[in-house]
């Protein structure tokens, strides 16, 4: 494999980075189709697009993780070949991934020294690294203690470690992949200030996002990708949210139908004085009591980590509650209650961590169809799998949910996040669904998939399915829920009818005020 | 280099071919460094193993336990369970087989043979299942547990053939000969090749079907790929973990029973030694695909039989064979990895 080669110097005063006709295909799918982009010195460029639009592919090409099939990359006007991540680093490209590459047992300074080829390996000059970290963080106004143990850092602080790591390797082009997805509002605005400060010093930034507010908060220019093509490029001053949304989705999104008007049906789920414990033994939430009827949507609102995951796991029979009683369809949960049995009786779960808990990423779509129905009669005859039924059903989900996949033989990993979620949801709907626990079902998805999934939920409700919607998006909850249960400060509030409360009341409960 | 990557990306046979040539090269290098003529060594190895009817039948005899145990290792590996204790499970299978045979000597053959074989399978399954229970219940590393259980099994065998199962004359540390009814007949007069070959091939078909077409096979794969997803799917329970190691041990136990029934005819101190460890290499070389396990086992059998020739004809010391085995495994692992990288670009 040839190293990064730089050839044919061209006149200066060109953009820092130019992409000309970048194309990358995976099978029949063109992930990047003839993309041309330019990035000026000290410019902040937003890269906007729905899931599967080709943003990640493009960035992985820049990071040296994949090679394009066609097209050229010019850095400071010179043709560059980025065949490996170290080529990207030596060309001054720094990447901050959504999932951080941090060794939790090492300190901040040690993490930043790790893998830095410009440092003398023995003896390691950690004090020099510390000084460099301080210099960078002071310039940017991003506080970061070089000696902190990374395992104890918040997500926002871990992201800072990644940014400082890139800058300590003299990155001139910094790529941030969905940086605000994991941040609180305050942390996000801190990040934006730092990005602006960086741009002042001449560093160019590419910010990948599907949040319009991020784009308007910090970007000078924005390029919109759709289905692998660049469909729109404009200065942020010359556009507005509506224009960008239209460019992103390419069609109008129909708002989901309004609230249910039929009375709720049969009582399906009843919780009485349930207390839930976290993995580390601490109590996540105490005193959860509610009932859920067929044909209604009950939302569980709250900031993440307040017991929502534990609630879903307890109802799904994955872990018994610390105290209290759970009754599904007239039968009390006991220690012997099996997830598989509950699934067979129509209680299904779309897990919040869909990647790790909801699918087998290295298996095909048709094999994934079996994951939560392995013992359904539809797929299983006395221990022998009916693979053809699974393949047919996967095919049906692909067609009904408009999943972008080459075929049902495609590996789950090859799908975009939105398409993966459609496959998971489609699988859970199969064959006798009565109660669906949907944990953050639209998180991290593109606008159109969000609308699609929300429409599905309403559809299910109208068909008499009971839905427990766990969400931290108040807008979503307000639009779709019939009643709201709020987790906050270790307690459960409600449930209360949506029409009988106000967002500010819910917000106060979420913040833990009684 | 690029041409090689291209070739690896294009042809599925390029990887194994590369591994074969790579292994030959390094084996030759080691033999040369050890002060022997590599060409003469290779020809001695091949003539000993494949140069005569007797050699080939010896290779097949060795292939039988390697195939059965290799299938067992494969089953556990599918669930990412590392069964390093094949030897202990073979021993327990053998003890159970012989014990059952000696306990009911009056039963007719068509009843006793299947009974004793089932006892052998159960013996291995219990030995593997213990590791499974400790893993599922207490999260004890199945690697450590299976290794330790192998030591226990070795001592258990030594005790059995000097104690309860020792032949009545009490001279040698070995059991009585098993009843004729439960011996496996020879396939080829004048050789040691026995009907166990068909048991091994039958087991290969059975394991292949089970892994591909049953819910048990799916459970193993699901747990192996993502224990969390399996748990959320309601199929990640402890039973599957225990069962994976029990079935794995059961296949090794079957190997032990077949080895006694076909070759040794009685329990004694050393039989099929090291089979459990070589079987790990067999499973890896077959890329955890049961259908390739017999082929992979035959390759290692050629090595192990051929080495006798190295020793006899050239005086090459026996430990070299372990080095050679190691080189073969490494070559195939590296080639597999290179090929995967080439395919994924």
XYZ file of C-alpha atoms in Angstrom, chain A:
514
model
C 0.000 0.000 0.000
C 1.435 3.367 -0.966
C 1.836 5.955 1.790
C 0.229 9.355 1.597
C 1.707 10.880 -1.464
C 1.648 14.554 -2.299
C 2.245 15.500 -5.895
C 1.971 18.371 -8.340
C 2.066 21.566 -6.294
C -0.529 24.044 -7.474
C -0.850 27.777 -6.882
C -1.526 28.845 -3.301
C -4.539 30.797 -2.003
C -6.749 27.870 -2.786
C -9.215 26.323 -0.371
C -7.711 24.215 2.403
C -9.663 21.189 1.276
C -11.276 20.363 -2.038
C -13.231 17.284 -2.956
C -13.761 16.690 -6.648
C -16.257 14.132 -7.863
C -15.918 11.784 -4.900
C -17.824 8.549 -5.542
C -18.109 5.475 -3.361
C -20.346 2.488 -4.010
C -21.319 -0.368 -1.733
C -22.846 -2.950 -4.002
C -25.698 -1.354 -5.896
C -25.937 1.520 -3.449
C -24.050 4.731 -4.252
C -23.188 6.012 -0.787
C -21.374 8.984 -2.304
C -22.210 10.008 -5.823
C -19.982 12.571 -7.515
C -19.609 14.873 -4.510
C -17.732 18.118 -4.967
C -17.056 20.365 -1.993
C -14.602 23.061 -0.942
C -13.590 24.224 2.531
C -11.896 27.569 3.086
C -9.336 28.457 5.738
C -11.004 29.236 9.059
C -14.380 28.292 7.672
C -17.032 26.271 9.487
C -18.913 24.086 7.024
C -22.056 22.269 8.036
C -22.748 18.929 6.445
C -26.428 18.204 6.715
C -28.396 15.182 5.663
C -30.682 12.419 6.832
C -29.317 9.086 8.010
C -27.920 7.157 5.101
C -27.420 10.292 3.015
C -23.695 9.604 2.791
C -22.248 11.929 5.428
C -20.437 9.213 7.336
C -19.065 7.662 4.169
C -17.676 10.980 3.047
C -16.054 11.617 6.403
C -14.637 8.109 6.556
C -13.025 8.767 3.189
C -11.422 11.904 4.614
C -10.341 10.041 7.744
C -8.618 7.353 5.674
C -10.963 4.603 6.783
C -12.253 3.866 3.283
C -10.960 4.651 -0.177
C -13.227 6.300 -2.743
C -13.919 4.529 -6.035
C -13.481 7.749 -7.973
C -12.703 11.400 -7.454
C -9.820 13.372 -6.003
C -9.005 15.060 -2.728
C -6.866 18.186 -2.701
C -5.331 19.542 0.486
C -3.867 23.048 0.240
C -4.136 22.575 -3.486
C -2.110 19.375 -3.574
C -3.486 16.055 -4.645
C -3.632 13.801 -1.581
C -4.098 10.088 -1.204
C -5.542 9.140 2.179
C -5.119 5.393 2.392
C -4.966 5.030 6.159
C -5.880 7.058 9.254
C -2.237 7.981 9.794
C -2.218 9.612 6.343
C -5.160 11.748 7.424
C -3.344 12.743 10.612
C -0.153 13.666 8.787
C -2.192 15.748 6.317
C -3.655 17.706 9.234
C -7.102 16.150 9.278
C -8.484 15.484 12.755
C -11.651 13.554 13.339
C -13.896 13.448 16.386
C -16.151 10.447 16.038
C -19.545 10.004 17.623
C -18.146 7.130 19.622
C -15.087 8.296 21.469
C -11.768 6.490 21.212
C -10.741 6.836 24.818
C -8.961 4.374 27.092
C -10.899 4.786 30.330
C -8.093 3.642 32.623
C -5.718 6.359 31.417
C -5.644 10.041 32.328
C -6.514 12.806 29.887
C -2.854 13.554 29.152
C -2.036 9.881 28.682
C -4.948 9.462 26.289
C -3.774 12.410 24.266
C -0.191 11.127 24.202
C -1.397 7.703 23.113
C -0.655 7.039 19.464
C 0.889 10.455 18.884
C 3.806 9.643 16.602
C 5.477 13.008 17.015
C 6.220 12.285 20.677
C 9.407 10.636 21.821
C 8.319 7.229 23.108
C 10.852 6.748 25.918
C 10.873 8.366 28.331
C 7.411 9.759 27.634
C 7.319 13.510 28.115
C 3.948 13.796 29.841
C 4.639 17.234 31.265
C 5.130 18.523 27.731
C 1.804 16.981 26.787
C 0.167 18.630 29.782
C 1.565 22.002 28.791
C 0.282 21.578 25.258
C -3.154 20.595 26.545
C -3.288 23.683 28.752
C -2.238 25.896 25.887
C -4.928 24.501 23.596
C -7.681 24.572 26.197
C -6.801 28.114 27.269
C -6.927 29.315 23.669
C -10.332 27.756 23.135
C -11.861 28.439 26.530
C -12.640 24.756 26.991
C -11.680 23.742 30.537
C -10.023 20.330 30.754
C -7.823 18.928 33.515
C -4.909 17.006 31.941
C -4.617 14.765 35.003
C -8.283 13.834 35.295
C -9.130 10.143 35.032
C -11.050 9.778 31.780
C -13.359 7.165 33.269
C -14.858 9.859 35.500
C -15.376 12.463 32.783
C -18.797 13.423 31.527
C -19.612 12.785 27.898
C -19.030 16.455 27.120
C -15.600 16.370 28.736
C -14.701 13.193 26.872
C -15.560 14.983 23.658
C -13.198 17.782 24.657
C -10.455 15.199 25.105
C -11.038 14.068 21.524
C -10.971 17.614 20.175
C -7.793 18.465 22.068
C -6.270 15.189 20.897
C -6.862 16.150 17.277
C -5.529 19.665 17.782
C -2.443 18.432 19.629
C -1.551 16.630 16.417
C -1.681 19.915 14.564
C -4.985 19.330 12.835
C -5.795 22.118 10.367
C -9.084 20.524 9.405
C -11.280 19.310 12.217
C -14.231 17.034 11.509
C -16.921 16.756 14.174
C -19.365 13.907 13.648
C -22.746 14.662 15.246
C -21.019 16.394 18.165
C -24.169 17.638 19.865
C -25.992 14.298 19.852
C -24.529 13.468 23.241
C -24.398 16.961 24.760
C -26.661 18.965 27.010
C -27.743 22.379 25.771
C -25.110 24.175 27.845
C -22.360 21.860 26.747
C -23.410 22.336 23.141
C -23.189 26.102 23.356
C -19.753 25.753 24.980
C -18.709 23.571 22.075
C -19.951 26.132 19.557
C -17.948 28.893 21.250
C -14.859 26.707 21.014
C -15.515 25.994 17.335
C -15.807 29.714 16.637
C -12.568 30.367 18.522
C -10.874 27.640 16.514
C -12.039 29.129 13.241
C -10.560 32.462 14.345
C -7.152 30.799 14.602
C -7.455 29.549 11.032
C -8.551 25.972 11.665
C -11.264 24.815 9.290
C -14.124 22.806 10.702
C -16.618 20.403 9.153
C -19.613 19.869 11.388
C -21.778 16.877 10.583
C -25.258 17.098 11.960
C -28.883 16.614 11.288
C -29.923 19.289 13.745
C -30.746 22.517 12.012
C -30.095 24.547 15.168
C -26.459 23.391 15.189
C -26.017 24.512 11.613
C -27.435 27.967 12.248
C -25.592 28.365 15.538
C -22.094 28.004 14.232
C -21.734 27.306 10.497
C -20.743 29.799 7.823
C -21.858 27.587 4.999
C -23.898 24.434 4.728
C -23.964 21.588 2.231
C -26.889 19.204 2.144
C -26.513 15.570 1.120
C -29.361 13.357 0.036
C -29.069 9.763 -1.173
C -25.342 10.157 -1.637
C -25.512 13.328 -3.720
C -24.858 16.909 -2.794
C -28.233 18.503 -3.453
C -27.796 21.931 -1.936
C -25.041 24.269 -0.868
C -25.478 27.754 0.497
C -24.263 30.321 2.954
C -26.220 30.036 6.207
C -27.036 33.742 5.959
C -28.932 33.115 2.741
C -31.198 30.327 3.924
C -33.620 29.356 6.649
C -34.754 26.196 8.381
C -37.589 25.509 5.953
C -35.299 25.713 2.972
C -32.815 23.289 4.492
C -35.462 20.780 5.589
C -36.899 20.771 2.109
C -33.458 20.175 0.643
C -32.811 17.381 3.132
C -35.975 15.376 2.714
C -36.808 16.419 -0.795
C -40.519 16.156 -0.175
C -43.022 17.521 2.260
C -43.443 15.636 5.519
C -46.996 15.016 6.514
C -47.615 15.719 10.185
C -48.967 12.670 12.020
C -52.650 12.559 12.794
C -54.007 14.035 15.986
C -54.902 12.467 19.275
C -56.979 9.344 19.656
C -60.678 9.977 19.995
C -61.931 6.496 20.833
C -62.042 5.419 24.499
C -59.189 3.183 25.670
C -59.689 -0.562 25.482
C -58.793 -3.521 27.630
C -56.383 -3.128 30.546
C -53.081 -4.669 29.436
C -50.389 -3.534 31.811
C -50.522 -2.605 35.466
C -47.641 -1.475 37.658
C -48.092 -1.093 41.396
C -45.475 0.513 43.641
C -42.588 -0.634 41.486
C -39.065 0.325 42.532
C -36.219 -0.111 40.089
C -32.558 -0.540 40.741
C -29.671 0.345 38.436
C -26.905 -2.069 37.529
C -24.682 -0.554 40.213
C -27.274 -1.215 42.923
C -28.525 2.347 43.380
C -32.255 2.971 43.202
C -33.183 4.584 39.908
C -36.838 5.284 40.586
C -39.287 4.419 43.310
C -43.057 4.249 43.523
C -43.997 3.678 39.896
C -47.708 2.930 39.531
C -49.725 3.154 36.351
C -51.979 1.228 34.070
C -51.875 1.024 30.305
C -54.826 0.119 28.103
C -55.128 -1.160 24.582
C -55.186 1.631 22.048
C -53.447 4.328 24.052
C -50.010 5.865 24.127
C -48.505 6.438 27.539
C -45.297 8.432 27.456
C -42.535 8.120 30.010
C -40.813 11.482 30.079
C -37.558 12.231 31.784
C -33.913 13.035 31.390
C -31.997 9.912 30.500
C -30.716 7.727 33.287
C -33.665 8.255 35.601
C -34.868 4.690 35.467
C -36.386 4.515 31.985
C -34.098 1.713 30.842
C -34.743 -0.208 34.040
C -38.487 0.244 33.603
C -38.394 -1.176 30.101
C -36.248 -4.105 31.217
C -38.510 -4.887 34.168
C -41.683 -4.887 32.084
C -40.014 -6.985 29.396
C -38.998 -9.555 31.994
C -35.287 -8.916 31.592
C -34.713 -8.081 35.245
C -37.081 -8.304 38.189
C -37.973 -5.031 39.941
C -36.598 -4.332 43.406
C -40.112 -4.017 44.763
C -43.695 -3.800 43.583
C -45.910 -5.692 41.207
C -46.062 -5.848 37.428
C -49.102 -7.427 35.796
C -49.252 -8.005 32.054
C -52.551 -9.125 30.574
C -53.819 -10.516 33.859
C -50.673 -12.416 34.768
C -48.285 -11.240 37.481
C -44.570 -11.088 36.662
C -42.552 -13.471 38.800
C -38.885 -14.331 38.939
C -39.650 -17.133 36.537
C -41.168 -14.804 33.947
C -39.279 -15.188 30.710
C -38.775 -12.520 28.090
C -39.468 -15.065 25.400
C -42.791 -16.016 26.943
C -43.811 -12.358 27.239
C -42.862 -11.752 23.631
C -44.991 -14.704 22.610
C -47.885 -13.189 24.534
C -47.533 -9.999 22.517
C -45.323 -7.793 24.702
C -42.551 -6.406 22.538
C -39.672 -4.025 23.054
C -37.751 -1.700 20.761
C -34.662 -1.117 22.915
C -33.084 2.291 23.339
C -29.638 0.982 22.454
C -30.842 -0.576 19.236
C -27.355 -1.238 17.889
C -26.194 -3.342 20.801
C -29.476 -4.732 22.103
C -31.830 -4.767 19.146
C -29.950 -6.475 16.374
C -27.127 -8.730 15.311
C -25.148 -6.323 13.157
C -23.084 -9.002 11.400
C -26.096 -11.095 10.462
C -28.371 -10.635 7.472
C -31.729 -8.897 7.645
C -33.572 -12.189 7.296
C -31.589 -13.724 10.138
C -32.303 -10.676 12.273
C -35.998 -11.237 11.666
C -35.678 -14.341 13.863
C -33.944 -12.630 16.768
C -36.951 -11.901 18.947
C -39.319 -14.526 17.532
C -37.094 -17.564 17.586
C -39.721 -19.729 19.170
C -42.762 -18.355 17.392
C -44.596 -21.091 15.550
C -44.260 -18.970 12.444
C -40.500 -19.522 12.367
C -39.978 -22.680 14.335
C -41.234 -26.202 13.801
C -40.093 -28.424 16.684
C -36.713 -26.736 16.850
C -36.192 -26.505 13.083
C -36.129 -22.986 11.755
C -38.432 -21.958 8.967
C -35.864 -19.791 7.290
C -38.048 -19.161 4.274
C -40.766 -17.588 6.434
C -38.196 -15.338 8.042
C -36.836 -14.311 4.658
C -40.339 -13.593 3.378
C -41.194 -11.491 6.437
C -37.937 -9.561 6.233
C -38.773 -8.892 2.598
C -42.206 -7.633 3.640
C -40.698 -5.247 6.190
C -38.245 -3.987 3.576
C -41.078 -3.308 1.147
C -43.647 -1.935 3.619
C -41.214 0.291 5.478
C -39.271 1.398 2.407
C -35.993 0.115 3.820
C -32.987 0.966 1.670
C -31.190 -2.331 1.409
C -29.816 -4.295 -1.493
C -31.790 -7.376 -0.402
C -32.870 -9.308 2.672
C -29.503 -11.002 2.433
C -27.728 -7.728 3.159
C -25.877 -7.581 6.453
C -27.518 -5.391 9.111
C -24.275 -3.439 9.479
C -24.528 -2.197 5.891
C -27.742 -0.285 6.617
C -27.987 3.267 7.852
C -29.274 3.852 11.371
C -32.741 4.824 10.200
C -33.101 1.736 8.058
C -31.852 -0.444 10.894
C -34.482 1.003 13.202
C -37.163 0.329 10.594
C -36.072 -3.298 10.465
C -36.161 -3.593 14.261
C -39.579 -1.976 14.521
C -40.955 -4.019 11.643
C -39.733 -7.185 13.297
C -41.399 -6.372 16.610
C -44.710 -5.610 14.935
C -44.965 -9.087 13.493
C -47.436 -11.676 14.583
C -49.591 -10.865 17.555
C -48.239 -7.584 18.919
C -50.372 -6.244 21.773
C -48.116 -3.955 23.787
C -45.080 -2.159 22.435
C -42.420 -0.558 24.588
C -40.710 1.924 22.293
C -37.592 3.326 23.957
C -36.383 6.482 22.208
C -37.639 5.081 18.919
C -36.737 8.140 16.858
C -33.510 9.204 18.505
C -30.650 9.921 16.142
C -32.776 9.409 13.050
C -33.388 11.676 10.113
C -36.501 13.814 9.813
C -38.265 11.559 7.371
C -37.624 8.352 9.280
C -38.771 10.070 12.450
C -42.035 11.046 10.793
C -42.401 7.546 9.385
C -41.884 5.851 12.737
C -44.195 8.257 14.540
C -46.857 7.559 11.923
C -46.392 3.843 12.543
C -46.890 4.342 16.283
C -50.130 6.244 15.723
C -51.247 3.566 13.329
C -50.602 0.886 15.908
C -52.494 2.838 18.537
C -55.465 3.136 16.233
C -55.331 -0.606 15.676
C -55.687 -1.121 19.431
C -52.074 -1.686 20.391
C -50.946 -0.331 23.769
C -47.776 1.750 23.494
C -45.363 2.763 26.200
C -43.322 5.534 24.610
C -40.100 6.295 26.444
C -38.727 9.586 25.210
C -36.722 12.584 26.302
C -38.168 14.740 23.544
C -41.041 16.782 24.974
C -42.174 17.856 21.542
C -42.644 14.272 20.501
C -44.424 13.414 23.711
C -46.778 16.362 23.419
C -47.649 15.507 19.893
C -48.384 11.812 20.380
C -49.006 10.800 23.965
C -52.404 10.460 25.601
C -50.988 10.474 29.109
C -47.568 11.260 30.539
C -45.600 9.621 33.316
C -42.596 11.631 34.452
C -39.402 10.226 35.965
C -37.252 12.705 37.833
C -35.290 12.954 41.047
C -35.761 9.273 41.796
C -39.532 9.538 41.736
C -42.355 8.915 39.320
C -45.000 11.584 38.777
C -48.357 10.984 37.181
C -49.466 9.634 34.875
C -51.400 12.704 33.933
C -53.464 13.465 30.837
C -51.653 15.618 28.314
C -54.533 18.055 28.252
C -54.454 18.448 32.019
C -50.875 19.607 32.350
C -48.385 22.036 30.878
C -44.865 21.631 29.550
C -43.529 23.745 32.388
C -45.104 21.445 34.970
C -43.633 18.386 33.263
C -40.274 20.148 33.008
C -40.289 20.868 36.738
C -41.001 17.195 37.500
C -38.254 16.093 35.152
C -35.835 18.365 36.959
C -36.797 16.657 40.211
C -38.967 19.383 41.731
C -41.993 17.891 43.425
